[in-house]
Coordinates of C-alpha atoms in Angstrom, one line a residue:
Chain A
E414 CA -0.6 -5.4 18.3
I415 CA 1.1 -8.5 17.8
V416 CA 3.6 -9.4 20.0
L417 CA 6.6 -11.5 18.9
T418 CA 8.1 -13.6 21.8
Q419 CA 11.8 -14.9 20.9
S420 CA 13.3 -17.9 23.0
P421 CA 15.8 -18.7 24.1
A422 CA 17.2 -15.7 25.1
T423 CA 20.7 -16.5 24.9
L424 CA 21.9 -19.8 23.6
S425 CA 25.3 -21.0 24.0
L426 CA 27.1 -22.8 21.3
S427 CA 30.5 -23.7 19.8
P428 CA 31.3 -23.1 16.2
G429 CA 30.5 -25.8 13.7
E430 CA 27.0 -26.4 16.1
R431 CA 23.8 -26.1 14.7
A432 CA 21.5 -23.1 16.0
T433 CA 17.7 -23.2 16.3
L434 CA 16.1 -19.9 17.2
S435 CA 12.1 -19.3 17.9
C436 CA 9.9 -16.5 17.2
R437 CA 6.2 -17.1 18.1
A438 CA 3.1 -14.9 17.3
S439 CA 0.5 -13.4 19.7
Q440 CA -1.9 -14.1 16.7
S441 CA -1.5 -15.5 13.0
I442 CA 1.0 -13.5 10.6
S443 CA 0.6 -16.3 7.7
R444 CA 4.7 -16.0 6.3
F445 CA 4.9 -12.4 6.9
L446 CA 8.3 -12.6 8.8
A447 CA 11.6 -11.6 8.7
W448 CA 15.0 -12.7 10.7
Y449 CA 17.7 -10.1 11.2
Q450 CA 21.2 -10.3 12.6
Q451 CA 22.8 -7.5 14.6
K452 CA 26.4 -7.2 15.5
P453 CA 27.8 -5.0 18.5
G454 CA 27.9 -1.0 17.3
Q455 CA 25.6 -2.3 13.9
A456 CA 22.5 -1.8 12.8
P457 CA 20.4 -5.1 12.4
S458 CA 20.9 -6.7 9.1
L459 CA 18.3 -8.4 7.0
L460 CA 18.7 -12.5 6.5
I461 CA 15.3 -13.7 5.8
Y462 CA 12.2 -12.3 4.7
D463 CA 8.6 -13.8 4.2
A464 CA 9.6 -16.7 6.6
S465 CA 12.0 -18.9 4.5
N466 CA 13.6 -16.7 1.8
R467 CA 17.1 -15.7 2.1
A468 CA 18.0 -11.8 1.4
P469 CA 20.4 -11.6 -1.5
G470 CA 23.7 -12.4 -0.4
I471 CA 23.0 -14.6 2.6
P472 CA 24.8 -17.9 3.0
A473 CA 22.6 -21.2 2.6
R474 CA 23.9 -22.1 6.3
F475 CA 20.8 -19.6 7.4
S476 CA 17.2 -21.0 6.8
G477 CA 13.7 -20.3 8.0
R478 CA 10.7 -22.0 8.4
G479 CA 6.8 -21.6 9.7
S480 CA 3.6 -20.2 9.0
G481 CA 0.8 -18.9 11.4
T482 CA 2.3 -18.4 14.5
D483 CA 5.6 -20.5 14.9
F484 CA 8.4 -19.5 13.4
T485 CA 12.0 -21.0 13.4
L486 CA 15.7 -19.7 11.8
T487 CA 18.1 -22.4 12.0
I488 CA 21.8 -21.8 11.3
S489 CA 23.0 -25.2 10.1
S490 CA 26.9 -24.6 11.4
L491 CA 28.0 -21.8 13.1
E492 CA 30.6 -19.7 11.8
P493 CA 32.7 -17.2 14.0
E494 CA 30.8 -13.9 12.4
D495 CA 27.6 -15.8 13.1
F496 CA 27.6 -15.4 16.9
A497 CA 25.4 -12.3 17.4
V498 CA 21.8 -10.9 18.4
Y499 CA 19.0 -12.2 16.0
Y500 CA 15.5 -10.4 15.8
C501 CA 12.6 -11.9 14.2
Q502 CA 10.1 -8.9 12.6
Q503 CA 6.3 -8.8 11.3
R504 CA 4.8 -7.2 8.7
S505 CA 1.3 -9.1 8.7
N506 CA -0.8 -6.4 10.8
W507 CA 0.5 -2.6 11.1
P508 CA 0.7 -0.6 12.4
P509 CA 2.7 -0.8 14.3
L510 CA 5.2 -3.4 12.8
T511 CA 6.9 -5.3 15.8
F512 CA 9.9 -6.8 16.5
G513 CA 10.6 -9.8 18.9
G514 CA 13.0 -9.2 21.8
G515 CA 16.0 -11.1 20.2
T516 CA 18.2 -13.8 21.1
K517 CA 21.8 -13.5 21.7
V518 CA 24.1 -16.6 20.1
E519 CA 27.2 -16.3 22.2
I520 CA 30.1 -18.8 22.0
K521 CA 30.2 -21.5 24.5
Chain B
E228 CA 26.6 1.9 -3.3
E229 CA 23.2 2.9 -1.8
Q230 CA 23.7 4.2 1.9
L231 CA 21.6 6.2 4.6
V232 CA 23.5 8.2 7.0
E233 CA 21.4 9.9 10.3
S234 CA 22.2 13.3 11.7
G235 CA 20.8 15.4 14.5
G236 CA 20.7 13.3 17.5
G237 CA 22.1 14.6 20.7
L238 CA 21.5 15.2 24.0
V239 CA 18.4 17.2 25.1
Q240 CA 16.2 18.1 28.4
S241 CA 13.0 16.3 29.0
G242 CA 10.4 18.1 26.9
G243 CA 12.5 19.4 24.1
S244 CA 13.0 18.9 20.8
L245 CA 15.0 17.5 17.9
R246 CA 15.0 17.0 14.1
L247 CA 16.8 14.0 13.0
S248 CA 17.9 13.9 9.3
C249 CA 18.7 10.9 7.0
A250 CA 20.5 11.2 3.6
A251 CA 20.0 8.9 1.3
S252 CA 22.5 8.0 -1.6
G253 CA 22.9 5.4 -4.5
F254 CA 19.0 4.5 -4.9
T255 CA 16.3 6.1 -6.3
F256 CA 14.7 7.8 -3.0
S257 CA 11.6 8.8 -4.2
S258 CA 10.3 5.0 -5.2
F259 CA 10.9 3.7 -1.7
D260 CA 8.5 4.0 1.5
M261 CA 11.2 5.0 4.4
H262 CA 11.0 4.4 8.2
W263 CA 12.5 5.5 11.3
V264 CA 13.4 2.8 13.8
R265 CA 14.6 2.9 17.2
Q266 CA 16.5 0.8 19.9
T267 CA 16.4 1.5 23.2
T268 CA 17.4 -0.1 26.3
G269 CA 13.9 -1.0 27.7
K270 CA 12.0 -1.7 24.7
G271 CA 15.0 -3.3 22.2
L272 CA 14.1 -2.7 18.6
E273 CA 10.9 -0.4 17.9
W274 CA 9.2 0.8 14.7
V275 CA 8.4 4.4 15.2
S276 CA 7.1 5.7 12.0
A277 CA 6.7 5.4 8.2
V278 CA 6.5 7.8 5.4
G279 CA 5.0 6.5 1.9
T280 CA 6.0 7.8 -1.5
A281 CA 2.8 9.7 -1.6
S282 CA 4.0 11.4 1.7
D283 CA 1.3 9.2 3.4
T284 CA 2.3 8.7 7.2
Y285 CA 1.9 6.1 9.9
Y286 CA 3.0 6.4 13.5
A287 CA 3.5 3.9 16.3
D288 CA 0.8 4.4 19.6
F289 CA 3.7 5.4 21.6
V290 CA 4.4 8.6 19.5
E291 CA 1.2 10.1 20.4
G292 CA 1.2 13.4 18.2
R293 CA 4.6 14.2 19.3
F294 CA 6.8 13.1 16.2
T295 CA 6.4 14.2 12.7
I296 CA 7.7 12.3 9.9
S297 CA 8.2 13.9 6.7
R298 CA 10.6 13.6 3.3
E299 CA 12.0 15.8 1.2
D300 CA 12.7 13.7 -2.4
G301 CA 14.5 16.5 -4.4
K302 CA 17.0 16.2 -1.6
N303 CA 17.1 12.4 -0.9
S304 CA 16.4 13.1 2.7
L305 CA 13.9 11.7 5.2
F306 CA 13.5 13.7 8.8
L307 CA 11.5 13.0 12.1
Q308 CA 10.7 16.0 14.0
M309 CA 10.7 15.2 17.6
N310 CA 8.8 17.2 20.3
S311 CA 7.9 16.9 24.0
L312 CA 10.9 14.4 24.4
R313 CA 10.9 12.1 27.3
A314 CA 13.3 10.0 28.6
E315 CA 11.9 6.9 27.8
D316 CA 12.9 8.1 24.0
T317 CA 16.5 7.8 24.9
G318 CA 18.1 5.6 22.2
V319 CA 19.5 5.2 19.0
Y320 CA 17.3 5.9 16.0
Y321 CA 18.2 4.5 12.7
C322 CA 16.8 5.4 9.2
A323 CA 15.6 2.5 7.5
R324 CA 14.3 1.4 3.5
V325 CA 11.9 -1.3 2.8
T326 CA 12.5 -4.2 0.4
K327 CA 10.7 -4.6 -2.9
W328 CA 9.2 -7.7 -0.9
G329 CA 7.0 -5.7 1.5
W330 CA 7.8 -3.5 4.8
Y331 CA 10.9 -5.2 6.0
F332 CA 14.1 -3.3 6.0
G333 CA 16.8 -3.9 4.0
L334 CA 18.9 -1.1 4.1
W335 CA 19.4 0.5 7.3
G336 CA 21.8 3.5 8.6
R337 CA 24.3 3.6 11.2
G338 CA 21.9 5.3 13.8
T339 CA 21.9 8.6 15.6
L340 CA 21.9 8.7 19.4
V341 CA 19.1 10.6 21.1
T342 CA 19.6 10.9 25.0
V343 CA 16.7 12.8 26.9
S344 CA 17.8 13.9 30.4
S345 CA 15.2 13.9 33.4

């Protein structure tokens, strides 16, 4: 099973600041990684697929990069609606599909 | 509008059973692989099971033969029969549809809460 480790667990930032979230895989997953955003009381929502492709309707301030074992989600300038929990998910080696433990982006 | 709506969750005693349902609308259900993903306090987001368009099935190891996924394309419905439930199965169960780019989840339901009392 591929383990995804996200860091940091919590990121405290102000609106307008840049957020950088990390996801590390226990073995190479090529570029088969997605990022999701989850707000309280809601299901996760797809942001990025295949490491760097924005899903339809996702603003350009969200970007993803990486390959192999190290991946990054960057939010270039935080908007109030971006404060949420973010998860990564791999589809390289399944079953099982696996998720990271999440990074909470909170208002400083 | 594309939509998934889960139902069937509730409170059950350890060792009991539940059958979750997911009603799909707004898209061609039969054309998509479908999944169940759960969110628990202890483990966060966990993939549970998948059923392909040919009714091929896949399960997480922790299922250990206790759950059965199925689909009924004529009724645009997905099911998860859960037997021998354990306290650690407590959580919100989401029905999810894959994307055209692979097994990522582009459409989620709102989830149904399963609580297993010990």
